[in-house]
């Protein structure tokens, strides 16, 4: 069983460079999610690991072996794609058994593996059915089951839930989480553009952007301490509010001036070390803006739009200076467009980023 190590992986298609030097170590048994916007290179990275795409430069190791030149079939990898590509004329059982039959495995061994995979994915009652008589979620589970029967050391998923409707996506996401629990020694890499899938499935998330890694960390590390504005905005919904701010220094005291507030940051050594008058961005999540009264208000804004979700209402406010913020207010609020709303926040929930976008 194997971990995976990527060292300075670069990939170009002709003159177009799409991966610019990816470094990453994945431990055996880890569930790692590659997340990022469409076109940032996630699938290319996954296909390189699978051996379906050549590496332009860099080193790819599975276990302790450099596999740059090893053909896909010899890498101990199974891959599941967005399109499940099942054989329509074969039963679920035969779809799952087919690859093993082709490889010449004995019938009894095939049967054991297919039944174990079917059991793991709750497909046992459907083994005799044709794919056309299954729901989309069940079909994707068959495709996953087919990969499970190969008993791979490394399991790769490329947006496997994208073709499913919302309810099936949640159910199949849970199946994949329990599959990981049932195969604790199998390394899993899962590609998605959906930060909710990343947050719910990953031991560690790798955030990709334009062919580079922006940050690697556990879901809560990324949520609580994003290292740059890109990650701050990409992880979490609605995206983190970003408000222009300025550092003001007077003798030994440092303040941030932000939306009419003066916030003493003398104790934040990394901020206090920066130059006077530095322009920066203050970030605050929507759930960290709380309703306030005239006396306690620290931010005031006019309602632009609101979304009632039942347990919370997301209110979008124009706070002036062409800045808008989203606040997650508890329960069902019914603000009208143009209403003034008063909010407060804890300084501890503020994030600061320099003009280069990096966390301070
Ligand atoms: P993602 O999976 O993150 O959406 P991809 O890895 O599929 O992104 O693509 C990354 C970039 O590489 C995109 O700009 C895409 O157009 C380009 N690309 C992917 N495959 C090829 C290819 N075979 N030939 C040329 N360009 C490609
Ligand atoms: Mg892709």
Short mmCIF file of C-alpha atoms and ligand atoms in Angstrom, two decimals:
data_model
loop_
_atom_site.label_atom_id
_atom_site.label_comp_id
_atom_site.label_asym_id
_atom_site.label_seq_id
_atom_site.Cartn_x
_atom_site.Cartn_y
_atom_site.Cartn_z
CA UNK A 1 0.00 0.00 0.00
CA UNK A 2 1.31 3.34 -1.03
CA UNK A 3 1.57 7.01 -0.52
CA UNK A 4 2.11 9.36 -3.43
CA UNK A 5 4.75 11.99 -3.87
CA UNK A 6 4.71 14.77 -6.47
CA UNK A 7 7.86 16.77 -6.97
CA UNK A 8 7.93 19.84 -9.20
CA UNK A 9 5.38 18.40 -11.61
CA UNK A 10 4.99 20.56 -14.70
CA UNK A 11 2.68 19.99 -17.61
CA UNK A 12 2.33 21.75 -20.93
CA UNK A 13 0.01 21.04 -23.83
CA UNK A 14 2.08 22.30 -26.76
CA UNK A 15 3.09 25.84 -25.88
CA UNK A 16 0.44 26.17 -23.14
CA UNK A 17 1.67 25.49 -19.64
CA UNK A 18 -1.13 24.27 -17.34
CA UNK A 19 0.73 22.97 -14.26
CA UNK A 20 3.62 25.11 -13.07
CA UNK A 21 5.49 22.93 -10.55
CA UNK A 22 3.28 20.97 -8.18
CA UNK A 23 4.83 19.68 -4.92
CA UNK A 24 2.72 17.43 -2.71
CA UNK A 25 3.14 14.41 -0.45
CA UNK A 26 0.12 12.21 0.20
CA UNK A 27 0.29 9.55 2.91
CA UNK A 28 -0.90 6.01 2.51
CA UNK A 29 -4.61 5.80 3.39
CA UNK A 30 -5.14 9.54 3.25
CA UNK A 31 -8.25 11.07 1.60
CA UNK A 32 -7.04 14.13 -0.26
CA UNK A 33 -9.34 16.44 -2.22
CA UNK A 34 -8.11 18.64 -5.08
CA UNK A 35 -10.45 21.62 -5.28
CA UNK A 36 -10.40 24.72 -7.45
CA UNK A 37 -12.27 26.53 -10.19
CA UNK A 38 -12.87 24.96 -13.57
CA UNK A 39 -9.77 24.86 -15.76
CA UNK A 40 -7.21 25.18 -12.95
CA UNK A 41 -5.54 21.84 -13.72
CA UNK A 42 -7.12 19.40 -11.24
CA UNK A 43 -8.06 16.75 -13.79
CA UNK A 44 -4.72 17.07 -15.54
CA UNK A 45 -2.94 16.45 -12.22
CA UNK A 46 -5.15 13.43 -11.51
CA UNK A 47 -4.68 12.01 -15.01
CA UNK A 48 -0.91 12.37 -14.61
CA UNK A 49 -1.07 10.34 -11.39
CA UNK A 50 -3.18 7.71 -13.20
CA UNK A 51 -0.69 7.60 -16.07
CA UNK A 52 -3.22 8.80 -18.64
CA UNK A 53 -1.23 11.97 -19.29
CA UNK A 54 2.54 12.31 -19.71
CA UNK A 55 4.56 14.48 -17.34
CA UNK A 56 6.43 17.36 -19.00
CA UNK A 57 8.91 17.55 -16.12
CA UNK A 58 9.12 16.56 -12.46
CA UNK A 59 8.96 13.31 -10.51
CA UNK A 60 5.95 11.22 -9.56
CA UNK A 61 6.40 8.46 -6.99
CA UNK A 62 3.91 5.86 -5.83
CA UNK A 63 5.33 4.27 -2.70
CA UNK A 64 9.09 4.50 -3.17
CA UNK A 65 9.00 3.91 -6.91
CA UNK A 66 9.30 6.59 -9.55
CA UNK A 67 6.40 5.84 -11.91
CA UNK A 68 6.83 8.59 -14.54
CA UNK A 69 7.24 5.93 -17.23
CA UNK A 70 5.11 3.16 -15.71
CA UNK A 71 1.99 2.36 -17.78
CA UNK A 72 -1.41 3.04 -16.13
CA UNK A 73 -2.28 -0.65 -15.75
CA UNK A 74 0.81 -1.28 -13.62
CA UNK A 75 0.33 1.57 -11.14
CA UNK A 76 -2.20 -0.16 -8.82
CA UNK A 77 -4.65 2.65 -9.44
CA UNK A 78 -8.39 2.68 -10.14
CA UNK A 79 -10.18 5.76 -11.39
CA UNK A 80 -13.84 6.81 -11.34
CA UNK A 81 -15.01 9.57 -13.68
CA UNK A 82 -18.00 11.89 -13.87
CA UNK A 83 -19.51 9.77 -16.66
CA UNK A 84 -19.91 6.26 -15.28
CA UNK A 85 -19.47 4.48 -18.65
CA UNK A 86 -21.12 1.18 -17.75
CA UNK A 87 -21.77 -1.55 -20.33
CA UNK A 88 -25.53 -1.21 -21.00
CA UNK A 89 -26.05 -4.82 -22.09
CA UNK A 90 -24.39 -6.30 -18.98
CA UNK A 91 -25.87 -6.80 -15.52
CA UNK A 92 -24.48 -4.91 -12.54
CA UNK A 93 -22.66 -8.10 -11.54
CA UNK A 94 -21.03 -8.49 -14.95
CA UNK A 95 -20.12 -4.82 -15.14
CA UNK A 96 -18.25 -5.18 -11.87
CA UNK A 97 -16.72 -8.54 -12.83
CA UNK A 98 -15.69 -7.67 -16.38
CA UNK A 99 -12.24 -6.19 -15.72
CA UNK A 100 -11.31 -9.09 -13.47
CA UNK A 101 -12.46 -11.64 -16.06
CA UNK A 102 -10.34 -9.96 -18.71
CA UNK A 103 -7.34 -10.12 -16.38
CA UNK A 104 -7.90 -13.90 -16.11
CA UNK A 105 -8.84 -14.11 -12.44
CA UNK A 106 -10.46 -17.36 -11.23
CA UNK A 107 -14.27 -17.31 -11.12
CA UNK A 108 -14.50 -17.94 -7.38
CA UNK A 109 -12.13 -15.06 -6.59
CA UNK A 110 -14.07 -12.77 -8.89
CA UNK A 111 -17.31 -13.71 -7.16
CA UNK A 112 -15.84 -12.98 -3.72
CA UNK A 113 -14.59 -9.56 -4.81
CA UNK A 114 -17.80 -8.54 -6.61
CA UNK A 115 -19.98 -9.56 -3.67
CA UNK A 116 -17.75 -7.78 -1.18
CA UNK A 117 -17.83 -4.57 -3.26
CA UNK A 118 -21.60 -4.87 -3.75
CA UNK A 119 -22.06 -5.30 -0.02
CA UNK A 120 -19.86 -2.28 0.74
CA UNK A 121 -21.90 -0.10 -1.63
CA UNK A 122 -25.35 -1.57 -0.87
CA UNK A 123 -25.66 -2.91 -4.39
CA UNK A 124 -26.40 -6.55 -3.51
CA UNK A 125 -30.15 -6.33 -4.34
CA UNK A 126 -29.33 -4.93 -7.80
CA UNK A 127 -26.68 -7.37 -9.03
CA UNK A 128 -28.96 -8.84 -11.72
CA UNK A 129 -30.22 -5.50 -13.04
CA UNK A 130 -29.12 -3.70 -16.18
CA UNK A 131 -27.74 -0.15 -15.73
CA UNK A 132 -30.79 1.37 -17.46
CA UNK A 133 -32.95 0.11 -14.58
CA UNK A 134 -30.89 1.95 -11.98
CA UNK A 135 -30.94 5.55 -10.74
CA UNK A 136 -28.00 7.82 -11.54
CA UNK A 137 -26.69 7.44 -8.00
CA UNK A 138 -26.87 3.64 -8.22
CA UNK A 139 -25.05 3.69 -11.58
CA UNK A 140 -22.27 5.78 -10.13
CA UNK A 141 -22.06 3.31 -7.22
CA UNK A 142 -21.66 0.47 -9.75
CA UNK A 143 -18.82 2.41 -11.39
CA UNK A 144 -17.24 2.85 -7.96
CA UNK A 145 -17.88 -0.84 -7.19
CA UNK A 146 -16.14 -1.85 -10.41
CA UNK A 147 -13.10 0.12 -9.24
CA UNK A 148 -13.32 -1.41 -5.72
CA UNK A 149 -13.20 -4.98 -7.13
CA UNK A 150 -9.77 -4.23 -8.53
CA UNK A 151 -8.58 -3.73 -4.95
CA UNK A 152 -6.50 -0.71 -5.92
CA UNK A 153 -3.76 0.79 -3.77
CA UNK A 154 -4.81 4.21 -4.97
CA UNK A 155 -8.34 5.32 -5.78
CA UNK A 156 -8.85 8.39 -7.96
CA UNK A 157 -12.18 10.18 -8.38
CA UNK A 158 -12.74 12.95 -10.94
CA UNK A 159 -15.94 14.89 -10.12
CA UNK A 160 -17.88 11.62 -9.65
CA UNK A 161 -21.02 13.35 -8.35
CA UNK A 162 -21.38 16.07 -10.98
CA UNK A 163 -24.01 14.21 -13.00
CA UNK A 164 -26.24 13.54 -9.99
CA UNK A 165 -29.08 15.67 -8.70
CA UNK A 166 -28.70 17.38 -5.32
CA UNK A 167 -30.24 14.67 -3.11
CA UNK A 168 -28.27 11.87 -4.79
CA UNK A 169 -25.10 13.91 -4.53
CA UNK A 170 -25.45 14.05 -0.76
CA UNK A 171 -26.30 10.33 -0.49
CA UNK A 172 -23.45 9.26 -2.77
CA UNK A 173 -21.05 11.59 -0.97
CA UNK A 174 -21.86 9.68 2.23
CA UNK A 175 -21.24 6.38 0.40
CA UNK A 176 -17.82 7.57 -0.64
CA UNK A 177 -17.03 8.67 2.92
CA UNK A 178 -17.98 5.22 4.24
CA UNK A 179 -16.04 3.56 1.43
CA UNK A 180 -12.96 5.40 2.68
CA UNK A 181 -13.65 4.10 6.19
CA UNK A 182 -14.06 0.56 4.84
CA UNK A 183 -10.77 0.77 2.89
CA UNK A 184 -8.53 2.57 5.41
CA UNK A 185 -5.28 1.57 3.69
CA UNK A 186 -6.34 2.79 0.26
CA UNK A 187 -5.08 6.22 -0.67
CA UNK A 188 -7.86 8.32 -2.20
CA UNK A 189 -7.61 11.46 -4.30
CA UNK A 190 -10.85 13.18 -5.15
CA UNK A 191 -11.21 16.06 -7.60
CA UNK A 192 -14.07 18.54 -7.36
CA UNK A 193 -14.86 22.20 -8.02
CA UNK A 194 -17.36 22.06 -5.13
CA UNK A 195 -15.94 23.34 -1.86
CA UNK A 196 -18.72 21.61 0.13
CA UNK A 197 -17.59 18.21 -1.19
CA UNK A 198 -14.03 19.16 -0.33
CA UNK A 199 -14.94 20.23 3.20
CA UNK A 200 -17.08 17.16 3.92
CA UNK A 201 -14.85 14.43 2.47
CA UNK A 202 -11.23 15.45 2.88
CA UNK A 203 -8.62 14.60 5.46
CA UNK A 204 -6.64 17.27 3.62
CA UNK A 205 -7.67 19.72 0.92
CA UNK A 206 -5.35 20.98 -1.79
CA UNK A 207 -6.62 24.26 -3.28
CA UNK A 208 -5.59 24.68 -6.92
CA UNK A 209 -5.71 27.92 -8.87
CA UNK A 210 -4.38 28.48 -12.39
CA UNK A 211 -1.99 25.52 -12.31
CA UNK A 212 -0.57 26.23 -8.85
CA UNK A 213 -1.33 25.14 -5.30
CA UNK A 214 -2.68 28.02 -3.20
CA UNK A 215 -2.85 26.12 0.11
CA UNK A 216 -2.79 22.63 1.57
CA UNK A 217 -4.50 21.88 4.87
CA UNK A 218 -7.29 20.21 6.79
CA UNK A 219 -10.78 21.57 6.02
CA UNK A 220 -10.88 23.62 9.22
CA UNK A 221 -7.34 24.95 8.74
CA UNK A 222 -8.40 26.33 5.38
CA UNK A 223 -11.63 27.71 6.80
CA UNK A 224 -10.13 29.27 9.92
CA UNK A 225 -6.76 30.44 8.62
CA UNK A 226 -6.80 30.88 4.85
CA UNK A 227 -3.29 31.86 3.79
CA UNK A 228 -4.43 34.18 1.01
CA UNK A 229 -7.50 35.96 -0.35
CA UNK A 230 -8.11 33.32 -3.00
CA UNK A 231 -8.56 30.55 -0.41
CA UNK A 232 -10.48 32.90 1.90
CA UNK A 233 -13.02 33.48 -0.83
CA UNK A 234 -13.07 29.99 -2.33
CA UNK A 235 -13.71 28.04 0.89
CA UNK A 236 -17.01 28.81 2.61
CA UNK A 237 -20.37 30.03 1.35
CA UNK A 238 -21.23 32.82 0.94
CA UNK A 239 -17.65 33.81 0.25
CA UNK A 240 -15.73 35.69 2.93
CA UNK A 241 -16.47 39.43 3.01
CA UNK A 242 -13.49 41.56 2.07
CA UNK A 243 -13.45 45.16 3.27
CA UNK A 244 -10.75 47.73 2.40
CA UNK A 245 -8.70 48.72 5.45
CA UNK A 246 -5.66 50.77 6.35
CA UNK A 247 -2.95 50.44 8.98
CA UNK A 248 -2.27 53.54 11.10
CA UNK A 249 0.70 53.71 13.43
CA UNK A 250 1.24 56.25 16.18
CA UNK A 251 4.18 55.83 18.53
CA UNK A 252 3.94 52.31 19.89
CA UNK A 253 0.29 51.82 18.93
CA UNK A 254 -1.05 50.27 15.71
CA UNK A 255 -4.64 50.58 14.54
CA UNK A 256 -6.60 49.28 11.61
CA UNK A 257 -9.11 51.70 10.18
CA UNK A 258 -11.94 49.79 8.53
CA UNK A 259 -15.49 50.86 7.58
CA UNK A 260 -15.39 53.68 10.12
CA UNK A 261 -13.96 51.48 12.89
CA UNK A 262 -10.64 51.88 14.63
CA UNK A 263 -9.32 48.52 15.76
CA UNK A 264 -6.31 48.30 18.02
CA UNK A 265 -3.97 45.67 16.56
CA UNK A 266 -0.88 46.53 18.58
CA UNK A 267 -0.94 42.97 19.95
CA UNK A 268 -0.94 41.37 16.50
CA UNK A 269 2.80 41.42 16.01
CA UNK A 270 2.76 40.52 12.32
CA UNK A 271 0.47 43.51 11.60
CA UNK A 272 2.19 45.89 13.96
CA UNK A 273 5.46 45.19 12.14
CA UNK A 274 4.09 46.53 8.85
CA UNK A 275 4.54 50.06 7.49
CA UNK A 276 2.31 52.99 8.44
CA UNK A 277 -0.53 53.79 6.01
CA UNK A 278 -0.39 50.32 4.49
CA UNK A 279 -3.51 49.54 2.47
CA UNK A 280 -4.85 46.09 3.19
CA UNK A 281 -7.98 43.96 3.13
CA UNK A 282 -9.94 42.89 6.17
CA UNK A 283 -11.85 39.63 5.81
CA UNK A 284 -14.82 38.53 7.87
CA UNK A 285 -17.17 35.60 7.35
CA UNK A 286 -20.91 36.19 6.97
CA UNK A 287 -21.69 34.26 10.17
CA UNK A 288 -19.35 36.51 12.14
CA UNK A 289 -21.47 39.60 11.49
CA UNK A 290 -24.13 39.81 14.20
CA UNK A 291 -27.29 41.94 14.45
CA UNK A 292 -26.71 45.09 16.48
CA UNK A 293 -28.56 48.11 17.86
CA UNK A 294 -27.83 51.77 17.14
CA UNK A 295 -25.57 51.79 20.24
CA UNK A 296 -23.63 48.62 19.44
CA UNK A 297 -23.48 48.92 15.62
CA UNK A 298 -20.00 48.78 14.09
CA UNK A 299 -21.12 48.40 10.48
CA UNK A 300 -24.22 49.85 8.86
CA UNK A 301 -25.45 49.04 5.42
CA UNK A 302 -28.43 49.16 3.08
CA UNK A 303 -30.07 45.91 2.03
CA UNK A 304 -29.42 45.03 -1.60
CA UNK A 305 -30.76 41.48 -1.58
CA UNK A 306 -31.73 38.78 0.90
CA UNK A 307 -32.07 35.00 0.78
CA UNK A 308 -34.21 33.12 3.30
CA UNK A 309 -32.81 29.62 3.87
CA UNK A 310 -35.06 28.72 6.80
CA UNK A 311 -32.55 28.44 9.63
CA UNK A 312 -30.73 31.60 8.53
CA UNK A 313 -31.29 34.56 6.25
CA UNK A 314 -28.38 35.77 4.17
CA UNK A 315 -28.57 39.53 3.78
CA UNK A 316 -26.41 41.35 1.23
CA UNK A 317 -25.64 44.92 2.21
CA UNK A 318 -24.07 47.92 0.56
CA UNK A 319 -21.85 49.46 3.24
CA UNK A 320 -20.65 52.36 1.08
CA UNK A 321 -17.36 52.92 -0.69
CA UNK A 322 -18.58 50.42 -3.35
CA UNK A 323 -18.16 47.62 -0.79
CA UNK A 324 -20.81 45.01 -0.18
CA UNK A 325 -20.95 42.41 2.56
CA UNK A 326 -23.07 39.37 3.28
CA UNK A 327 -24.35 38.66 6.78
CA UNK A 328 -25.87 35.38 7.96
CA UNK A 329 -28.65 36.40 10.33
CA UNK A 330 -30.37 33.79 12.49
CA UNK A 331 -33.91 32.70 11.67
CA UNK A 332 -36.20 34.29 9.14
CA UNK A 333 -35.55 37.99 8.69
CA UNK A 334 -37.60 39.95 6.21
CA UNK A 335 -35.57 43.00 5.34
CA UNK A 336 -36.72 45.04 2.37
CA UNK A 337 -34.45 46.39 -0.29
CA UNK A 338 -33.04 49.71 0.92
CA UNK A 339 -33.65 49.01 4.65
CA UNK A 340 -30.76 49.98 6.89
CA UNK A 341 -29.26 47.10 8.88
CA UNK A 342 -26.87 47.42 11.82
CA UNK A 343 -24.22 44.84 12.52
CA UNK A 344 -21.38 44.17 14.89
CA UNK A 345 -18.45 41.76 14.99
CA UNK A 346 -15.62 40.49 17.21
CA UNK A 347 -12.17 41.71 16.32
CA UNK A 348 -10.92 38.16 16.85
CA UNK A 349 -12.86 37.06 13.76
CA UNK A 350 -11.11 39.49 11.43
CA UNK A 351 -8.56 38.20 8.91
CA UNK A 352 -6.04 40.58 7.34
CA UNK A 353 -4.44 40.30 3.92
CA UNK A 354 -1.80 42.50 2.31
CA UNK A 355 -2.06 44.07 -1.13
CA UNK A 356 -0.29 40.93 -2.48
CA UNK A 357 -3.29 38.91 -1.20
CA UNK A 358 -1.25 37.07 1.44
CA UNK A 359 -2.41 36.65 5.02
CA UNK A 360 -0.77 38.97 7.53
P1 LIG B 1 -9.93 21.22 -14.30
O1 LIG B 1 -10.05 19.75 -14.17
O2 LIG B 1 -9.34 21.89 -13.07
O3 LIG B 1 -11.20 21.88 -14.70
P2 LIG B 1 -8.14 20.59 -16.49
O4 LIG B 1 -7.01 19.89 -15.81
O5 LIG B 1 -9.13 19.75 -17.21
O6 LIG B 1 -8.86 21.57 -15.45
O7 LIG B 1 -7.54 21.63 -17.53
C1 LIG B 1 -6.53 22.55 -17.20
C2 LIG B 1 -6.18 23.36 -18.43
O8 LIG B 1 -5.54 22.52 -19.38
C3 LIG B 1 -7.38 23.96 -19.13
O9 LIG B 1 -7.04 25.24 -19.57
C4 LIG B 1 -7.63 23.03 -20.27
O10 LIG B 1 -8.21 23.70 -21.37
C5 LIG B 1 -6.22 22.56 -20.62
N1 LIG B 1 -6.20 21.20 -21.19
C6 LIG B 1 -6.62 20.08 -20.58
N2 LIG B 1 -6.44 19.00 -21.38
C7 LIG B 1 -5.90 19.46 -22.54
C8 LIG B 1 -5.48 18.85 -23.75
N3 LIG B 1 -5.56 17.53 -23.94
N4 LIG B 1 -4.98 19.66 -24.71
C9 LIG B 1 -4.88 20.99 -24.52
N5 LIG B 1 -5.23 21.63 -23.41
C10 LIG B 1 -5.75 20.89 -22.41
MG1 LIG B 2 -11.71 18.54 -14.45
#
